[in-house]
Short mmCIF file of the C-alpha atoms (twelve columns), coordinates in Angstrom:
data_MODEL
# 
_entry.id   MODEL 
# 
loop_
_atom_site.group_PDB 
_atom_site.id 
_atom_site.type_symbol 
_atom_site.label_atom_id 
_atom_site.label_alt_id 
_atom_site.label_comp_id 
_atom_site.label_asym_id 
_atom_site.label_seq_id 
_atom_site.Cartn_x 
_atom_site.Cartn_y 
_atom_site.Cartn_z 
_atom_site.pdbx_PDB_model_num 
ATOM 1   C CA . MET A 1   -8.032  5.027   24.086  1 
ATOM 2   C CA . ALA A 2   -4.748  6.008   22.155  1 
ATOM 3   C CA . ALA A 3   -4.981  7.999   18.813  1 
ATOM 4   C CA . GLY A 4   -6.009  5.625   16.226  1 
ATOM 5   C CA . GLU A 5   -6.347  2.496   18.450  1 
ATOM 6   C CA . GLN A 6   -9.922  2.037   17.666  1 
ATOM 7   C CA . GLN A 7   -9.362  2.352   13.799  1 
ATOM 8   C CA . ALA A 8   -6.496  -0.190  13.999  1 
ATOM 9   C CA . THR A 9   -8.744  -2.537  15.955  1 
ATOM 10  C CA . ILE A 10  -11.658 -2.378  13.520  1 
ATOM 11  C CA . ALA A 11  -9.148  -2.968  10.703  1 
ATOM 12  C CA . ALA A 12  -7.504  -5.846  12.341  1 
ATOM 13  C CA . ASN A 13  -10.740 -7.436  13.047  1 
ATOM 14  C CA . TYR A 14  -11.937 -7.071  9.421   1 
ATOM 15  C CA . TYR A 15  -8.810  -8.469  7.814   1 
ATOM 16  C CA . ASP A 16  -8.503  -11.159 10.255  1 
ATOM 17  C CA . SER A 17  -11.995 -12.411 9.627   1 
ATOM 18  C CA . GLU A 18  -12.344 -15.616 7.623   1 
ATOM 19  C CA . ASP A 19  -14.425 -14.158 4.897   1 
ATOM 20  C CA . ALA A 20  -12.114 -11.006 4.230   1 
ATOM 21  C CA . PHE A 21  -8.715  -13.112 4.562   1 
ATOM 22  C CA . ASN A 22  -10.241 -15.812 2.003   1 
ATOM 23  C CA . PHE A 23  -11.431 -13.042 -0.259  1 
ATOM 24  C CA . TYR A 24  -8.048  -11.285 -0.553  1 
ATOM 25  C CA . GLN A 25  -6.110  -14.590 -0.498  1 
ATOM 26  C CA . HIS A 26  -7.995  -16.280 -3.225  1 
ATOM 27  C CA . THR A 27  -10.271 -13.928 -5.137  1 
ATOM 28  C CA . TRP A 28  -7.475  -11.338 -5.216  1 
ATOM 29  C CA . GLY A 29  -4.649  -13.978 -5.834  1 
ATOM 30  C CA . GLY A 30  -2.856  -13.609 -2.492  1 
ATOM 31  C CA . GLU A 31  -0.486  -10.895 -3.895  1 
ATOM 32  C CA . SER A 32  -1.728  -7.120  -4.305  1 
ATOM 33  C CA . ILE A 33  -4.731  -5.957  -6.041  1 
ATOM 34  C CA . HIS A 34  -4.949  -2.173  -6.019  1 
ATOM 35  C CA . CYS A 35  -6.316  0.736   -8.097  1 
ATOM 36  C CA . GLY A 36  -5.002  -0.185  -11.444 1 
ATOM 37  C CA . LEU A 37  -3.567  1.891   -14.259 1 
ATOM 38  C CA . TYR A 38  -6.330  0.450   -16.664 1 
ATOM 39  C CA . ASP A 39  -5.793  3.310   -19.416 1 
ATOM 40  C CA . ILE A 40  -2.605  1.576   -20.414 1 
ATOM 41  C CA . VAL A 41  -3.619  -1.981  -20.278 1 
ATOM 42  C CA . GLU A 42  -5.587  -3.486  -23.198 1 
ATOM 43  C CA . GLU A 43  -8.714  -5.535  -22.804 1 
ATOM 44  C CA . LYS A 44  -7.747  -9.429  -22.861 1 
ATOM 45  C CA . GLY A 45  -11.011 -10.714 -23.796 1 
ATOM 46  C CA . PRO A 46  -14.558 -11.582 -22.359 1 
ATOM 47  C CA . SER A 47  -13.741 -14.382 -20.068 1 
ATOM 48  C CA . ILE A 48  -13.503 -14.101 -16.274 1 
ATOM 49  C CA . GLU A 49  -10.008 -15.211 -16.378 1 
ATOM 50  C CA . GLU A 50  -9.057  -12.662 -19.241 1 
ATOM 51  C CA . LYS A 51  -10.574 -9.864  -17.250 1 
ATOM 52  C CA . PHE A 52  -8.913  -10.978 -14.003 1 
ATOM 53  C CA . GLN A 53  -5.493  -11.076 -15.870 1 
ATOM 54  C CA . ARG A 54  -6.140  -7.357  -16.937 1 
ATOM 55  C CA . VAL A 55  -6.962  -6.532  -13.263 1 
ATOM 56  C CA . GLN A 56  -3.687  -8.022  -12.213 1 
ATOM 57  C CA . GLU A 57  -1.711  -6.348  -14.792 1 
ATOM 58  C CA . ALA A 58  -3.046  -2.928  -14.101 1 
ATOM 59  C CA . SER A 59  -2.643  -3.374  -10.475 1 
ATOM 60  C CA . LEU A 60  1.052   -4.416  -10.952 1 
ATOM 61  C CA . LEU A 61  1.600   -1.139  -12.976 1 
ATOM 62  C CA . THR A 62  0.305   0.880   -9.831  1 
ATOM 63  C CA . THR A 63  2.559   -0.930  -7.575  1 
ATOM 64  C CA . GLU A 64  5.641   -0.429  -9.853  1 
ATOM 65  C CA . ARG A 65  4.618   3.170   -10.315 1 
ATOM 66  C CA . LEU A 66  5.092   3.683   -6.454  1 
ATOM 67  C CA . PHE A 67  8.836   3.307   -6.928  1 
ATOM 68  C CA . ASP A 68  9.593   5.248   -9.883  1 
ATOM 69  C CA . ILE A 69  7.362   8.366   -9.638  1 
ATOM 70  C CA . VAL A 70  9.713   10.347  -7.417  1 
ATOM 71  C CA . GLU A 71  12.151  12.032  -9.962  1 
ATOM 72  C CA . GLY A 72  15.863  11.170  -9.031  1 
ATOM 73  C CA . LEU A 73  15.104  8.591   -6.330  1 
ATOM 74  C CA . LYS A 74  17.230  5.580   -6.746  1 
ATOM 75  C CA . LEU A 75  16.657  2.636   -4.392  1 
ATOM 76  C CA . THR A 76  19.710  0.530   -3.572  1 
ATOM 77  C CA . PRO A 77  20.230  -2.315  -1.279  1 
ATOM 78  C CA . GLU A 78  21.060  0.086   1.435   1 
ATOM 79  C CA . SER A 79  17.740  1.961   1.166   1 
ATOM 80  C CA . LYS A 80  15.032  1.530   3.835   1 
ATOM 81  C CA . VAL A 81  11.372  1.444   2.679   1 
ATOM 82  C CA . CYS A 82  8.309   1.253   4.859   1 
ATOM 83  C CA . ASP A 83  4.888   0.020   3.651   1 
ATOM 84  C CA . LEU A 84  1.942   1.383   5.419   1 
ATOM 85  C CA . GLY A 85  -0.932  -1.173  5.427   1 
ATOM 86  C CA . ALA A 86  1.246   -3.921  3.970   1 
ATOM 87  C CA . GLY A 87  -1.576  -6.433  3.631   1 
ATOM 88  C CA . LEU A 88  -0.616  -9.617  1.906   1 
ATOM 89  C CA . GLY A 89  3.015   -8.120  1.306   1 
ATOM 90  C CA . GLY A 90  3.029   -7.974  -2.502  1 
ATOM 91  C CA . THR A 91  4.366   -4.565  -2.649  1 
ATOM 92  C CA . ALA A 92  7.173   -5.412  -0.176  1 
ATOM 93  C CA . ARG A 93  8.097   -8.395  -2.033  1 
ATOM 94  C CA . LEU A 94  8.301   -6.660  -5.429  1 
ATOM 95  C CA . CYS A 95  10.454  -3.964  -3.939  1 
ATOM 96  C CA . ALA A 96  12.755  -6.368  -2.015  1 
ATOM 97  C CA . LYS A 97  13.285  -8.482  -5.322  1 
ATOM 98  C CA . LYS A 98  13.634  -5.481  -7.812  1 
ATOM 99  C CA . TYR A 99  15.798  -3.281  -5.656  1 
ATOM 100 C CA . GLY A 100 17.356  -5.436  -2.839  1 
ATOM 101 C CA . CYS A 101 16.413  -3.047  -0.314  1 
ATOM 102 C CA . SER A 102 14.841  -3.767  3.189   1 
ATOM 103 C CA . VAL A 103 10.991  -3.045  3.561   1 
ATOM 104 C CA . LEU A 104 9.282   -2.814  7.083   1 
ATOM 105 C CA . CYS A 105 5.636   -4.026  6.773   1 
ATOM 106 C CA . VAL A 106 3.284   -2.051  8.751   1 
ATOM 107 C CA . GLU A 107 0.218   -4.144  9.048   1 
ATOM 108 C CA . VAL A 108 -2.342  -4.791  11.907  1 
ATOM 109 C CA . SER A 109 -3.649  -8.158  10.601  1 
ATOM 110 C CA . LYS A 110 -2.018  -11.236 12.151  1 
ATOM 111 C CA . LYS A 111 -3.324  -13.486 9.257   1 
ATOM 112 C CA . GLU A 112 -2.066  -11.302 6.691   1 
ATOM 113 C CA . ASN A 113 1.460   -11.092 8.418   1 
ATOM 114 C CA . ASP A 114 1.649   -14.887 8.794   1 
ATOM 115 C CA . TRP A 115 0.923   -15.123 5.001   1 
ATOM 116 C CA . SER A 116 3.366   -12.536 4.085   1 
ATOM 117 C CA . ARG A 117 6.106   -14.089 6.051   1 
ATOM 118 C CA . GLU A 118 5.623   -17.412 4.184   1 
ATOM 119 C CA . LYS A 119 5.460   -15.836 0.725   1 
ATOM 120 C CA . ALA A 120 8.565   -13.798 1.478   1 
ATOM 121 C CA . LYS A 121 10.371  -17.263 2.333   1 
ATOM 122 C CA . GLU A 122 9.203   -18.824 -0.823  1 
ATOM 123 C CA . ALA A 123 10.411  -15.676 -2.721  1 
ATOM 124 C CA . GLY A 124 13.703  -15.791 -1.032  1 
ATOM 125 C CA . VAL A 125 13.365  -12.232 0.250   1 
ATOM 126 C CA . ALA A 126 12.677  -13.124 3.966   1 
ATOM 127 C CA . ASP A 127 15.764  -11.467 4.983   1 
ATOM 128 C CA . LYS A 128 14.608  -8.135  3.263   1 
ATOM 129 C CA . VAL A 129 10.784  -8.134  3.943   1 
ATOM 130 C CA . LEU A 130 10.716  -7.430  7.595   1 
ATOM 131 C CA . ILE A 131 7.475   -8.130  9.717   1 
ATOM 132 C CA . PRO A 132 8.406   -7.952  13.248  1 
ATOM 133 C CA . LYS A 133 4.934   -8.219  14.608  1 
ATOM 134 C CA . GLU A 134 1.540   -6.664  14.189  1 
ATOM 135 C CA . LEU A 135 1.911   -2.726  13.775  1 
ATOM 136 C CA . SER A 136 -0.307  0.094   13.194  1 
ATOM 137 C CA . TYR A 137 0.630   3.081   10.975  1 
ATOM 138 C CA . PHE A 138 -0.198  5.220   13.937  1 
ATOM 139 C CA . ASP A 139 2.761   3.945   15.841  1 
ATOM 140 C CA . THR A 140 5.250   1.947   13.497  1 
ATOM 141 C CA . GLU A 141 8.005   1.538   16.207  1 
ATOM 142 C CA . ALA A 142 10.479  2.425   13.502  1 
ATOM 143 C CA . GLU A 143 13.283  4.723   14.595  1 
ATOM 144 C CA . SER A 144 13.121  8.347   13.881  1 
ATOM 145 C CA . ALA A 145 14.426  9.631   10.663  1 
ATOM 146 C CA . SER A 146 15.318  5.961   9.437   1 
ATOM 147 C CA . ILE A 147 13.342  5.496   6.359   1 
ATOM 148 C CA . ASP A 148 14.099  6.698   2.831   1 
ATOM 149 C CA . LEU A 149 10.745  5.957   1.214   1 
ATOM 150 C CA . ILE A 150 7.161   5.331   2.544   1 
ATOM 151 C CA . VAL A 151 4.581   3.559   0.357   1 
ATOM 152 C CA . SER A 152 1.073   2.885   0.889   1 
ATOM 153 C CA . GLN A 153 -1.800  1.604   -1.182  1 
ATOM 154 C CA . GLU A 154 -5.482  2.092   -0.427  1 
ATOM 155 C CA . ALA A 155 -4.753  1.780   3.327   1 
ATOM 156 C CA . LEU A 156 -5.091  5.199   4.636   1 
ATOM 157 C CA . LEU A 157 -8.872  5.060   4.378   1 
ATOM 158 C CA . HIS A 158 -8.819  2.930   7.472   1 
ATOM 159 C CA . ALA A 159 -7.532  5.809   9.557   1 
ATOM 160 C CA . GLY A 160 -10.724 7.607   9.211   1 
ATOM 161 C CA . ASN A 161 -10.745 11.030  10.866  1 
ATOM 162 C CA . GLU A 162 -7.369  10.161  12.534  1 
ATOM 163 C CA . ARG A 163 -5.643  10.267  9.210   1 
ATOM 164 C CA . ALA A 164 -3.485  13.392  10.026  1 
ATOM 165 C CA . LYS A 165 -1.825  11.291  12.732  1 
ATOM 166 C CA . VAL A 166 -0.613  8.768   10.232  1 
ATOM 167 C CA . PHE A 167 1.245   11.677  8.406   1 
ATOM 168 C CA . VAL A 168 2.777   12.847  11.712  1 
ATOM 169 C CA . GLU A 169 4.033   9.366   12.286  1 
ATOM 170 C CA . ALA A 170 5.263   9.314   8.703   1 
ATOM 171 C CA . ALA A 171 7.223   12.608  9.015   1 
ATOM 172 C CA . ARG A 172 8.738   11.364  12.235  1 
ATOM 173 C CA . ILE A 173 10.284  8.036   10.746  1 
ATOM 174 C CA . LEU A 174 11.318  9.623   7.224   1 
ATOM 175 C CA . LYS A 175 14.941  10.730  6.856   1 
ATOM 176 C CA . PRO A 176 15.399  14.417  5.927   1 
ATOM 177 C CA . GLY A 177 14.661  14.559  2.135   1 
ATOM 178 C CA . GLY A 178 12.919  11.315  2.253   1 
ATOM 179 C CA . HIS A 179 9.619   10.713  0.354   1 
ATOM 180 C CA . MET A 180 5.959   9.215   1.124   1 
ATOM 181 C CA . VAL A 181 4.028   7.718   -1.952  1 
ATOM 182 C CA . PHE A 182 0.605   6.744   -1.658  1 
ATOM 183 C CA . CYS A 183 -2.507  6.170   -3.623  1 
ATOM 184 C CA . GLU A 184 -6.293  6.178   -2.367  1 
ATOM 185 C CA . ALA A 185 -9.672  5.341   -4.062  1 
ATOM 186 C CA . VAL A 186 -12.057 8.327   -4.349  1 
ATOM 187 C CA . ASP A 187 -15.210 8.690   -6.186  1 
ATOM 188 C CA . ARG A 188 -15.444 11.548  -8.895  1 
ATOM 189 C CA . ALA A 189 -17.561 13.857  -6.809  1 
ATOM 190 C CA . ALA A 190 -14.971 13.607  -3.898  1 
ATOM 191 C CA . ARG A 191 -12.044 14.256  -6.342  1 
ATOM 192 C CA . GLN A 192 -13.786 17.335  -7.772  1 
ATOM 193 C CA . GLY A 193 -14.426 18.601  -4.138  1 
ATOM 194 C CA . ALA A 194 -10.755 17.933  -3.311  1 
ATOM 195 C CA . GLN A 195 -9.473  20.280  -6.179  1 
ATOM 196 C CA . GLU A 196 -11.018 23.201  -4.389  1 
ATOM 197 C CA . ASP A 197 -9.005  22.265  -1.314  1 
ATOM 198 C CA . GLN A 198 -5.540  21.531  -3.052  1 
ATOM 199 C CA . ALA A 199 -3.915  24.556  -1.395  1 
ATOM 200 C CA . ARG A 200 -4.824  23.384  1.999   1 
ATOM 201 C CA . VAL A 201 -4.292  19.685  1.425   1 
ATOM 202 C CA . ALA A 202 -1.444  19.941  -1.002  1 
ATOM 203 C CA . ARG A 203 0.031   16.838  0.470   1 
ATOM 204 C CA . VAL A 204 -2.898  14.575  -0.118  1 
ATOM 205 C CA . ALA A 205 -2.956  12.504  -3.381  1 
ATOM 206 C CA . ALA A 206 -6.003  10.996  -5.114  1 
ATOM 207 C CA . GLY A 207 -6.039  7.506   -6.580  1 
ATOM 208 C CA . ALA A 208 -8.244  5.843   -9.228  1 
ATOM 209 C CA . PRO A 209 -11.894 7.061   -9.329  1 
ATOM 210 C CA . ALA A 210 -14.683 4.538   -9.435  1 
ATOM 211 C CA . GLY A 211 -14.969 3.006   -12.805 1 
ATOM 212 C CA . GLY A 212 -11.244 2.569   -13.490 1 
ATOM 213 C CA . GLY A 213 -8.756  4.989   -15.055 1 
ATOM 214 C CA . GLY A 214 -7.347  7.395   -12.577 1 
ATOM 215 C CA . ARG A 215 -3.983  9.091   -11.852 1 
ATOM 216 C CA . GLY A 216 -2.341  6.336   -9.770  1 
ATOM 217 C CA . PRO A 217 0.108   7.219   -7.132  1 
ATOM 218 C CA . GLN A 218 1.206   10.714  -6.332  1 
ATOM 219 C CA . ALA A 219 4.469   11.546  -4.563  1 
ATOM 220 C CA . TYR A 220 5.233   14.218  -1.906  1 
ATOM 221 C CA . PRO A 221 8.554   15.097  -0.203  1 
# 
């Protein structure tokens, strides 16, 4: 079995299941719910609707942060972005609408890709949000040295012990001087342990810890 094929199949089966798809589509609003920057979003109130609004706002801030964390990076309509683990496509649509650049969505789930295509049409960015087929971040099929910016939100965890191969593929498709920005959820104990390994894993970023807060996305050239 090719590197990462088992992990990609497991992820595809999960996200294509009725339970998972309905959860992300309805409970999570059909856009993108990610590790949020809760420290800068005030409590809205005690109701479920108000709490969910705060979750959405905090999540949106994390998504926006992906595109402004790299000092000096200026995305233009000519820029090419790749979203690894694009899910329902909320990040890609935000990028396409805000910056006008094209975004390659790398996603193994057919159901999520079908949803994302329809939402891109509704948002008027179908020509910018590119979803050619089901793709794995182990083999994006993108041309070498063709991408200015890679983003990823809470997706690399599905790579398991093959995670290093994702970074090999990312390095292949990035242009010289390109960047990869991603966030992942880790618990506090894992984050403390990671501090001891920073010299060895200097290019791995930690996302929001359990319980909210967190540092959000980190960027590495």
